[in-house]
Structure formats: structure tokens, C-alpha cells
Amino acid sequence: NIGAYGVEIKDFFHELEAYHIQSGEIHKFSAKDCAFGYRESVFKKSLKGQYIILSVTFRLNKHPQFNTSYGSIEEELQKSGIQELSAKAISDAVIRIRKSKLPDPAQIGNAGSFFKNPIVENSLSEQILQDYPQAPVYPVSETHSKIAAGWLIEQCGWKGKRLGNCGVHEKQALVLVNYGGASGQEIFELSEKIISSVSEKFNIQLEREVNVIR
């Protein structure tokens, strides 16, 4: 259930077809069957390793309601002189923003966003906002809020830091990079240090968004 800038796959998902590895059968899954959550689905939990997803069908809105309030989309649209909103204009803006912040895997090894944005109780997010009024906190329910993991990591001093052949990207603290020659174990150990730092400073336990194969 990937997502960015306030939109997730589940918002437009209709169904998918998947190949069952053991039986060789093709099965269809509805949104309910997939049990989508924040960066989660049944394929990362109870059915992990059992299926290969072959195709996905999306249901798009012919008259979409545009949301430009998330992140820096509105600023990017203004910078580009966009007067009339369209799905294409917003898509292009998001792509430009992502390219400016995320390193190209073809040039420097990375897996994109390494950690999930943590969802915490409002009591904790309110406490953080008292100490850091500009903290990127987004309400997700009446009782919980989401905090940008990259911001938490940056506040712990990790942004741009390098340990041997791996490190944290200089423009986006959510991305861990391999400068060449770093082993998977080195990347994992770096992520453990980051998780520990955030836990100590904010009492928040970061979760990895990537799949770790050991």
C-alpha cells in the first residue's frame, strides 16, 4: 500500500490478480481481501511469500477532488506558474519534488524511503509540538497522528551523516544510501543506530518500510 503526499494505493484500488506459488492457481483479491493498512497489506503479513502479484486494476475518478495541501505541492505548483489544476499538473509537480529530494538508484544505491512515518497517540504528538512547533505532524484520527520519520531522524543529527560506505542522504534523511561496497549488514546496523537514536530522543520506535532479508 504505497503512498505519498496524502494519497495511497488503497484510495483507488479495485482488484488484483495474483499467482499462488504452491498451487499454480490465479486468484483475484478485492480491496477488502488485501486488508490494506499504512504501508501494509495481507501480502506482507499472513500471505507473505505465498503469491506473485501479476496485475492491479485501479478505479479512477472522472471528476477528482484535488488536494494540494500536503507537503510542498502547492509551492511547487505556484513556482511552475500552474493556474488550472489537473491530475497531470499535480502528478508532474510530485515527480519534480521527488526527483529533487530522492537520489537516483542508478547513480547511488538506495531503496527509497527506508522507514515508515510513525503513527502515535495525540498525547505524544502534542508533547513534541510543544518542544518543536514546526514539527510535521498530520492527524490521522481523533486519537492518533502521523509524524514524518525523516524529520525525526534529522533532529537526531543523522541527515548527511556517513558511516564507512553507507550513510543517510544529505537531502532526505528518510533515505539510507550505499556509497559503494557497503554490505547489507552494514546498512542494517546503520538503521538500528537510527532507530535507537529516535527512540531515545522522542520515545518513538521507527519501523522499517523495506523488507529485510537475512
PDB file of C-alpha atoms in Angstrom:
ATOM      1  CA  ASN A   1       0.000   0.000   0.000  1.00  0.00           C
ATOM      2  CA  ILE A   2       2.493   2.572  -1.191  1.00  0.00           C
ATOM      3  CA  GLY A   3       1.610   6.230  -0.959  1.00  0.00           C
ATOM      4  CA  ALA A   4       2.869   9.788  -0.987  1.00  0.00           C
ATOM      5  CA  TYR A   5       1.532  13.301  -0.436  1.00  0.00           C
ATOM      6  CA  GLY A   6      -1.684  12.216   1.270  1.00  0.00           C
ATOM      7  CA  VAL A   7      -2.732   9.525  -1.232  1.00  0.00           C
ATOM      8  CA  GLU A   8      -2.347   5.742  -1.002  1.00  0.00           C
ATOM      9  CA  ILE A   9      -2.891   2.807  -3.361  1.00  0.00           C
ATOM     10  CA  LYS A  10      -5.992   1.743  -1.405  1.00  0.00           C
ATOM     11  CA  ASP A  11      -7.748   5.014  -2.308  1.00  0.00           C
ATOM     12  CA  PHE A  12      -8.018   3.957  -5.973  1.00  0.00           C
ATOM     13  CA  PHE A  13      -7.578   0.189  -5.799  1.00  0.00           C
ATOM     14  CA  HIS A  14     -10.213  -2.040  -7.430  1.00  0.00           C
ATOM     15  CA  GLU A  15      -8.722  -5.537  -7.577  1.00  0.00           C
ATOM     16  CA  LEU A  16      -5.585  -7.521  -8.353  1.00  0.00           C
ATOM     17  CA  GLU A  17      -4.682 -10.885  -9.806  1.00  0.00           C
ATOM     18  CA  ALA A  18      -2.010 -12.963  -8.117  1.00  0.00           C
ATOM     19  CA  TYR A  19      -0.307 -16.274  -8.824  1.00  0.00           C
ATOM     20  CA  HIS A  20      -0.359 -18.739  -5.933  1.00  0.00           C
ATOM     21  CA  ILE A  21       3.152 -20.181  -5.890  1.00  0.00           C
ATOM     22  CA  GLN A  22       2.294 -23.538  -4.338  1.00  0.00           C
ATOM     23  CA  SER A  23      -0.816 -24.437  -6.359  1.00  0.00           C
ATOM     24  CA  GLY A  24      -0.134 -22.516  -9.579  1.00  0.00           C
ATOM     25  CA  GLU A  25      -3.649 -21.039  -9.464  1.00  0.00           C
ATOM     26  CA  ILE A  26      -4.570 -17.443 -10.291  1.00  0.00           C
ATOM     27  CA  HIS A  27      -6.582 -15.727  -7.560  1.00  0.00           C
ATOM     28  CA  LYS A  28      -8.356 -12.373  -7.511  1.00  0.00           C
ATOM     29  CA  PHE A  29      -8.252 -10.082  -4.471  1.00  0.00           C
ATOM     30  CA  SER A  30     -10.569  -7.184  -3.666  1.00  0.00           C
ATOM     31  CA  ALA A  31      -9.539  -4.228  -1.518  1.00  0.00           C
ATOM     32  CA  LYS A  32     -11.147  -5.929   1.470  1.00  0.00           C
ATOM     33  CA  ASP A  33      -9.223  -9.138   0.754  1.00  0.00           C
ATOM     34  CA  CYS A  34      -5.961  -7.181   0.701  1.00  0.00           C
ATOM     35  CA  ALA A  35      -6.575  -5.759   4.204  1.00  0.00           C
ATOM     36  CA  PHE A  36      -4.724  -2.546   3.428  1.00  0.00           C
ATOM     37  CA  GLY A  37      -3.146  -0.529   6.225  1.00  0.00           C
ATOM     38  CA  TYR A  38      -0.436   2.099   6.389  1.00  0.00           C
ATOM     39  CA  ARG A  39       2.281   0.591   4.161  1.00  0.00           C
ATOM     40  CA  GLU A  40       0.710  -2.791   4.907  1.00  0.00           C
ATOM     41  CA  SER A  41      -1.365  -5.467   3.219  1.00  0.00           C
ATOM     42  CA  VAL A  42      -2.134  -9.143   3.621  1.00  0.00           C
ATOM     43  CA  PHE A  43       0.821  -9.840   1.304  1.00  0.00           C
ATOM     44  CA  LYS A  44       3.221  -8.509   3.939  1.00  0.00           C
ATOM     45  CA  LYS A  45       1.569 -10.487   6.731  1.00  0.00           C
ATOM     46  CA  SER A  46      -0.428 -13.732   6.599  1.00  0.00           C
ATOM     47  CA  LEU A  47       0.166 -14.328   2.861  1.00  0.00           C
ATOM     48  CA  LYS A  48       3.774 -13.163   2.767  1.00  0.00           C
ATOM     49  CA  GLY A  49       5.839 -15.182   0.293  1.00  0.00           C
ATOM     50  CA  GLN A  50       2.816 -17.125  -0.995  1.00  0.00           C
ATOM     51  CA  TYR A  51       1.807 -15.061  -4.027  1.00  0.00           C
ATOM     52  CA  ILE A  52       3.275 -13.219  -7.001  1.00  0.00           C
ATOM     53  CA  ILE A  53       1.135 -10.210  -7.959  1.00  0.00           C
ATOM     54  CA  LEU A  54       0.536 -10.248 -11.715  1.00  0.00           C
ATOM     55  CA  SER A  55      -1.701  -7.232 -12.329  1.00  0.00           C
ATOM     56  CA  VAL A  56      -3.559  -4.477 -10.494  1.00  0.00           C
ATOM     57  CA  THR A  57      -6.733  -2.672 -11.603  1.00  0.00           C
ATOM     58  CA  PHE A  58      -7.407   0.862 -10.387  1.00  0.00           C
ATOM     59  CA  ARG A  59     -10.683   2.795 -10.346  1.00  0.00           C
ATOM     60  CA  LEU A  60     -10.066   6.473 -11.098  1.00  0.00           C
ATOM     61  CA  ASN A  61     -12.418   9.402 -10.558  1.00  0.00           C
ATOM     62  CA  LYS A  62     -13.530  11.263 -13.685  1.00  0.00           C
ATOM     63  CA  HIS A  63     -14.100  14.363 -11.548  1.00  0.00           C
ATOM     64  CA  PRO A  64     -11.355  14.223  -8.908  1.00  0.00           C
ATOM     65  CA  GLN A  65     -11.133  16.449  -5.851  1.00  0.00           C
ATOM     66  CA  PHE A  66      -7.598  17.829  -5.882  1.00  0.00           C
ATOM     67  CA  ASN A  67      -5.639  18.011  -2.636  1.00  0.00           C
ATOM     68  CA  THR A  68      -2.581  20.244  -2.818  1.00  0.00           C
ATOM     69  CA  SER A  69      -2.207  20.946   0.905  1.00  0.00           C
ATOM     70  CA  TYR A  70       0.167  18.061   1.629  1.00  0.00           C
ATOM     71  CA  GLY A  71       3.898  18.720   1.684  1.00  0.00           C
ATOM     72  CA  SER A  72       5.239  21.242  -0.814  1.00  0.00           C
ATOM     73  CA  ILE A  73       2.867  20.532  -3.727  1.00  0.00           C
ATOM     74  CA  GLU A  74       1.159  23.927  -3.610  1.00  0.00           C
ATOM     75  CA  GLU A  75       4.511  25.713  -3.508  1.00  0.00           C
ATOM     76  CA  GLU A  76       5.767  23.694  -6.491  1.00  0.00           C
ATOM     77  CA  LEU A  77       2.608  24.452  -8.497  1.00  0.00           C
ATOM     78  CA  GLN A  78       2.981  28.178  -7.827  1.00  0.00           C
ATOM     79  CA  LYS A  79       6.652  28.065  -8.780  1.00  0.00           C
ATOM     80  CA  SER A  80       5.712  26.424 -12.089  1.00  0.00           C
ATOM     81  CA  GLY A  81       3.011  29.008 -12.781  1.00  0.00           C
ATOM     82  CA  ILE A  82       0.162  26.474 -12.825  1.00  0.00           C
ATOM     83  CA  GLN A  83      -3.158  28.352 -12.846  1.00  0.00           C
ATOM     84  CA  GLU A  84      -5.569  25.493 -13.521  1.00  0.00           C
ATOM     85  CA  LEU A  85      -5.327  22.291 -11.511  1.00  0.00           C
ATOM     86  CA  SER A  86      -5.337  18.933 -13.250  1.00  0.00           C
ATOM     87  CA  ALA A  87      -4.249  15.406 -12.405  1.00  0.00           C
ATOM     88  CA  LYS A  88      -1.352  15.797 -14.861  1.00  0.00           C
ATOM     89  CA  ALA A  89      -0.187  19.079 -13.319  1.00  0.00           C
ATOM     90  CA  ILE A  90      -0.189  17.631  -9.810  1.00  0.00           C
ATOM     91  CA  SER A  91       1.494  14.432 -10.997  1.00  0.00           C
ATOM     92  CA  ASP A  92       4.251  16.422 -12.703  1.00  0.00           C
ATOM     93  CA  ALA A  93       4.717  18.547  -9.570  1.00  0.00           C
ATOM     94  CA  VAL A  94       5.053  15.474  -7.354  1.00  0.00           C
ATOM     95  CA  ILE A  95       7.583  13.922  -9.743  1.00  0.00           C
ATOM     96  CA  ARG A  96       9.674  17.102  -9.739  1.00  0.00           C
ATOM     97  CA  ILE A  97       9.610  17.264  -5.936  1.00  0.00           C
ATOM     98  CA  ARG A  98      10.578  13.615  -5.593  1.00  0.00           C
ATOM     99  CA  LYS A  99      13.435  13.959  -8.085  1.00  0.00           C
ATOM    100  CA  SER A 100      14.794  16.956  -6.196  1.00  0.00           C
ATOM    101  CA  LYS A 101      14.752  15.139  -2.851  1.00  0.00           C
ATOM    102  CA  LEU A 102      15.432  11.484  -3.630  1.00  0.00           C
ATOM    103  CA  PRO A 103      18.671  10.095  -5.090  1.00  0.00           C
ATOM    104  CA  ASP A 104      18.575   8.138  -8.347  1.00  0.00           C
ATOM    105  CA  PRO A 105      19.220   4.416  -7.566  1.00  0.00           C
ATOM    106  CA  ALA A 106      21.103   4.184 -10.876  1.00  0.00           C
ATOM    107  CA  GLN A 107      23.664   6.652  -9.530  1.00  0.00           C
ATOM    108  CA  ILE A 108      23.785   5.830  -5.825  1.00  0.00           C
ATOM    109  CA  GLY A 109      22.430   2.697  -4.160  1.00  0.00           C
ATOM    110  CA  ASN A 110      19.232   3.200  -2.171  1.00  0.00           C
ATOM    111  CA  ALA A 111      15.815   1.667  -1.600  1.00  0.00           C
ATOM    112  CA  GLY A 112      13.860   4.907  -1.351  1.00  0.00           C
ATOM    113  CA  SER A 113      12.110   5.570   1.937  1.00  0.00           C
ATOM    114  CA  PHE A 114      13.697   3.219   4.467  1.00  0.00           C
ATOM    115  CA  PHE A 115      11.351   3.848   7.404  1.00  0.00           C
ATOM    116  CA  LYS A 116       7.601   4.259   7.837  1.00  0.00           C
ATOM    117  CA  ASN A 117       6.228   7.525   9.146  1.00  0.00           C
ATOM    118  CA  PRO A 118       5.225   6.556  12.702  1.00  0.00           C
ATOM    119  CA  ILE A 119       1.629   6.884  13.872  1.00  0.00           C
ATOM    120  CA  VAL A 120       1.498   7.900  17.532  1.00  0.00           C
ATOM    121  CA  GLU A 121      -1.072   8.873  20.137  1.00  0.00           C
ATOM    122  CA  ASN A 122      -2.043  12.533  20.117  1.00  0.00           C
ATOM    123  CA  SER A 123      -0.683  12.984  23.629  1.00  0.00           C
ATOM    124  CA  LEU A 124       2.825  12.245  22.318  1.00  0.00           C
ATOM    125  CA  SER A 125       2.491  14.337  19.152  1.00  0.00           C
ATOM    126  CA  GLU A 126       1.193  17.286  21.214  1.00  0.00           C
ATOM    127  CA  GLN A 127       4.180  16.966  23.512  1.00  0.00           C
ATOM    128  CA  ILE A 128       6.530  17.044  20.512  1.00  0.00           C
ATOM    129  CA  LEU A 129       4.733  20.091  19.072  1.00  0.00           C
ATOM    130  CA  GLN A 130       5.252  21.933  22.351  1.00  0.00           C
ATOM    131  CA  ASP A 131       9.008  21.448  22.004  1.00  0.00           C
ATOM    132  CA  TYR A 132       9.088  21.720  18.188  1.00  0.00           C
ATOM    133  CA  PRO A 133       6.169  23.900  16.958  1.00  0.00           C
ATOM    134  CA  GLN A 134       7.173  23.370  13.291  1.00  0.00           C
ATOM    135  CA  ALA A 135       7.249  19.571  13.542  1.00  0.00           C
ATOM    136  CA  PRO A 136       5.483  17.917  10.557  1.00  0.00           C
ATOM    137  CA  VAL A 137       2.538  16.292  12.340  1.00  0.00           C
ATOM    138  CA  TYR A 138      -0.552  15.123  10.425  1.00  0.00           C
ATOM    139  CA  PRO A 139      -3.813  13.993  12.112  1.00  0.00           C
ATOM    140  CA  VAL A 140      -4.973  10.532  11.024  1.00  0.00           C
ATOM    141  CA  SER A 141      -7.839  10.041  13.504  1.00  0.00           C
ATOM    142  CA  GLU A 142      -9.345  11.600  16.615  1.00  0.00           C
ATOM    143  CA  THR A 143      -6.768   9.825  18.765  1.00  0.00           C
ATOM    144  CA  HIS A 144      -3.655   9.447  16.601  1.00  0.00           C
ATOM    145  CA  SER A 145      -1.327  11.495  14.395  1.00  0.00           C
ATOM    146  CA  LYS A 146       1.425  10.727  11.897  1.00  0.00           C
ATOM    147  CA  ILE A 147       4.878  12.267  12.253  1.00  0.00           C
ATOM    148  CA  ALA A 148       7.397  12.499   9.412  1.00  0.00           C
ATOM    149  CA  ALA A 149      10.111   9.932  10.099  1.00  0.00           C
ATOM    150  CA  GLY A 150      12.639  11.904   8.070  1.00  0.00           C
ATOM    151  CA  TRP A 151      12.177  14.893  10.364  1.00  0.00           C
ATOM    152  CA  LEU A 152      12.670  12.741  13.478  1.00  0.00           C
ATOM    153  CA  ILE A 153      15.873  11.302  12.013  1.00  0.00           C
ATOM    154  CA  GLU A 154      17.130  14.755  11.056  1.00  0.00           C
ATOM    155  CA  GLN A 155      16.511  16.068  14.575  1.00  0.00           C
ATOM    156  CA  CYS A 156      18.745  13.286  15.872  1.00  0.00           C
ATOM    157  CA  GLY A 157      21.612  14.567  13.728  1.00  0.00           C
ATOM    158  CA  TRP A 158      21.669  11.791  11.132  1.00  0.00           C
ATOM    159  CA  LYS A 159      20.937  13.765   7.959  1.00  0.00           C
ATOM    160  CA  GLY A 160      24.000  13.660   5.696  1.00  0.00           C
ATOM    161  CA  LYS A 161      25.963  11.515   8.142  1.00  0.00           C
ATOM    162  CA  ARG A 162      28.202   8.798   6.707  1.00  0.00           C
ATOM    163  CA  LEU A 163      29.462   5.635   8.392  1.00  0.00           C
ATOM    164  CA  GLY A 164      32.018   3.871   6.215  1.00  0.00           C
ATOM    165  CA  ASN A 165      30.485   3.087   2.835  1.00  0.00           C
ATOM    166  CA  CYS A 166      26.892   3.821   3.836  1.00  0.00           C
ATOM    167  CA  GLY A 167      25.036   6.743   5.307  1.00  0.00           C
ATOM    168  CA  VAL A 168      21.965   8.968   5.407  1.00  0.00           C
ATOM    169  CA  HIS A 169      21.214  11.028   2.301  1.00  0.00           C
ATOM    170  CA  GLU A 170      22.130  14.701   2.552  1.00  0.00           C
ATOM    171  CA  LYS A 171      18.792  15.934   1.183  1.00  0.00           C
ATOM    172  CA  GLN A 172      16.356  13.358   2.580  1.00  0.00           C
ATOM    173  CA  ALA A 173      17.003  11.784   5.979  1.00  0.00           C
ATOM    174  CA  LEU A 174      14.456   9.052   5.263  1.00  0.00           C
ATOM    175  CA  VAL A 175      16.768   7.533   2.646  1.00  0.00           C
ATOM    176  CA  LEU A 176      19.772   5.363   3.514  1.00  0.00           C
ATOM    177  CA  VAL A 177      22.408   5.156   0.789  1.00  0.00           C
ATOM    178  CA  ASN A 178      25.182   2.770  -0.198  1.00  0.00           C
ATOM    179  CA  TYR A 179      28.142   4.755  -1.490  1.00  0.00           C
ATOM    180  CA  GLY A 180      29.650   1.556  -2.891  1.00  0.00           C
ATOM    181  CA  GLY A 181      30.868  -1.580  -1.202  1.00  0.00           C
ATOM    182  CA  ALA A 182      28.660  -1.482   1.888  1.00  0.00           C
ATOM    183  CA  SER A 183      27.191  -4.852   2.880  1.00  0.00           C
ATOM    184  CA  GLY A 184      23.565  -5.464   3.755  1.00  0.00           C
ATOM    185  CA  GLN A 185      24.660  -5.978   7.346  1.00  0.00           C
ATOM    186  CA  GLU A 186      26.254  -2.517   7.416  1.00  0.00           C
ATOM    187  CA  ILE A 187      23.041  -0.934   6.146  1.00  0.00           C
ATOM    188  CA  PHE A 188      21.045  -2.889   8.733  1.00  0.00           C
ATOM    189  CA  GLU A 189      23.357  -1.816  11.559  1.00  0.00           C
ATOM    190  CA  LEU A 190      23.062   1.815  10.452  1.00  0.00           C
ATOM    191  CA  SER A 191      19.277   1.526  10.556  1.00  0.00           C
ATOM    192  CA  GLU A 192      19.498   0.031  14.059  1.00  0.00           C
ATOM    193  CA  LYS A 193      21.536   3.023  15.252  1.00  0.00           C
ATOM    194  CA  ILE A 194      18.975   5.416  13.780  1.00  0.00           C
ATOM    195  CA  ILE A 195      16.069   3.552  15.388  1.00  0.00           C
ATOM    196  CA  SER A 196      17.855   3.692  18.738  1.00  0.00           C
ATOM    197  CA  SER A 197      18.539   7.442  18.423  1.00  0.00           C
ATOM    198  CA  VAL A 198      14.914   8.292  17.622  1.00  0.00           C
ATOM    199  CA  SER A 199      13.673   6.066  20.440  1.00  0.00           C
ATOM    200  CA  GLU A 200      15.952   7.760  22.967  1.00  0.00           C
ATOM    201  CA  LYS A 201      15.118  11.319  21.886  1.00  0.00           C
ATOM    202  CA  PHE A 202      11.403  11.071  21.114  1.00  0.00           C
ATOM    203  CA  ASN A 203      10.240   7.780  22.673  1.00  0.00           C
ATOM    204  CA  ILE A 204       9.105   6.663  19.207  1.00  0.00           C
ATOM    205  CA  GLN A 205      10.030   3.296  17.735  1.00  0.00           C
ATOM    206  CA  LEU A 206      10.615   3.577  13.988  1.00  0.00           C
ATOM    207  CA  GLU A 207       9.627   0.666  11.743  1.00  0.00           C
ATOM    208  CA  ARG A 208      11.455  -0.199   8.539  1.00  0.00           C
ATOM    209  CA  GLU A 209       9.444   0.161   5.351  1.00  0.00           C
ATOM    210  CA  VAL A 210      11.855  -2.042   3.404  1.00  0.00           C
ATOM    211  CA  ASN A 211      11.846  -5.832   3.558  1.00  0.00           C
ATOM    212  CA  VAL A 212      14.947  -7.139   5.307  1.00  0.00           C
ATOM    213  CA  ILE A 213      16.247 -10.495   4.044  1.00  0.00           C
ATOM    214  CA  ARG A 214      18.781 -12.100   6.378  1.00  0.00           C
TER     215      ARG A 214
END
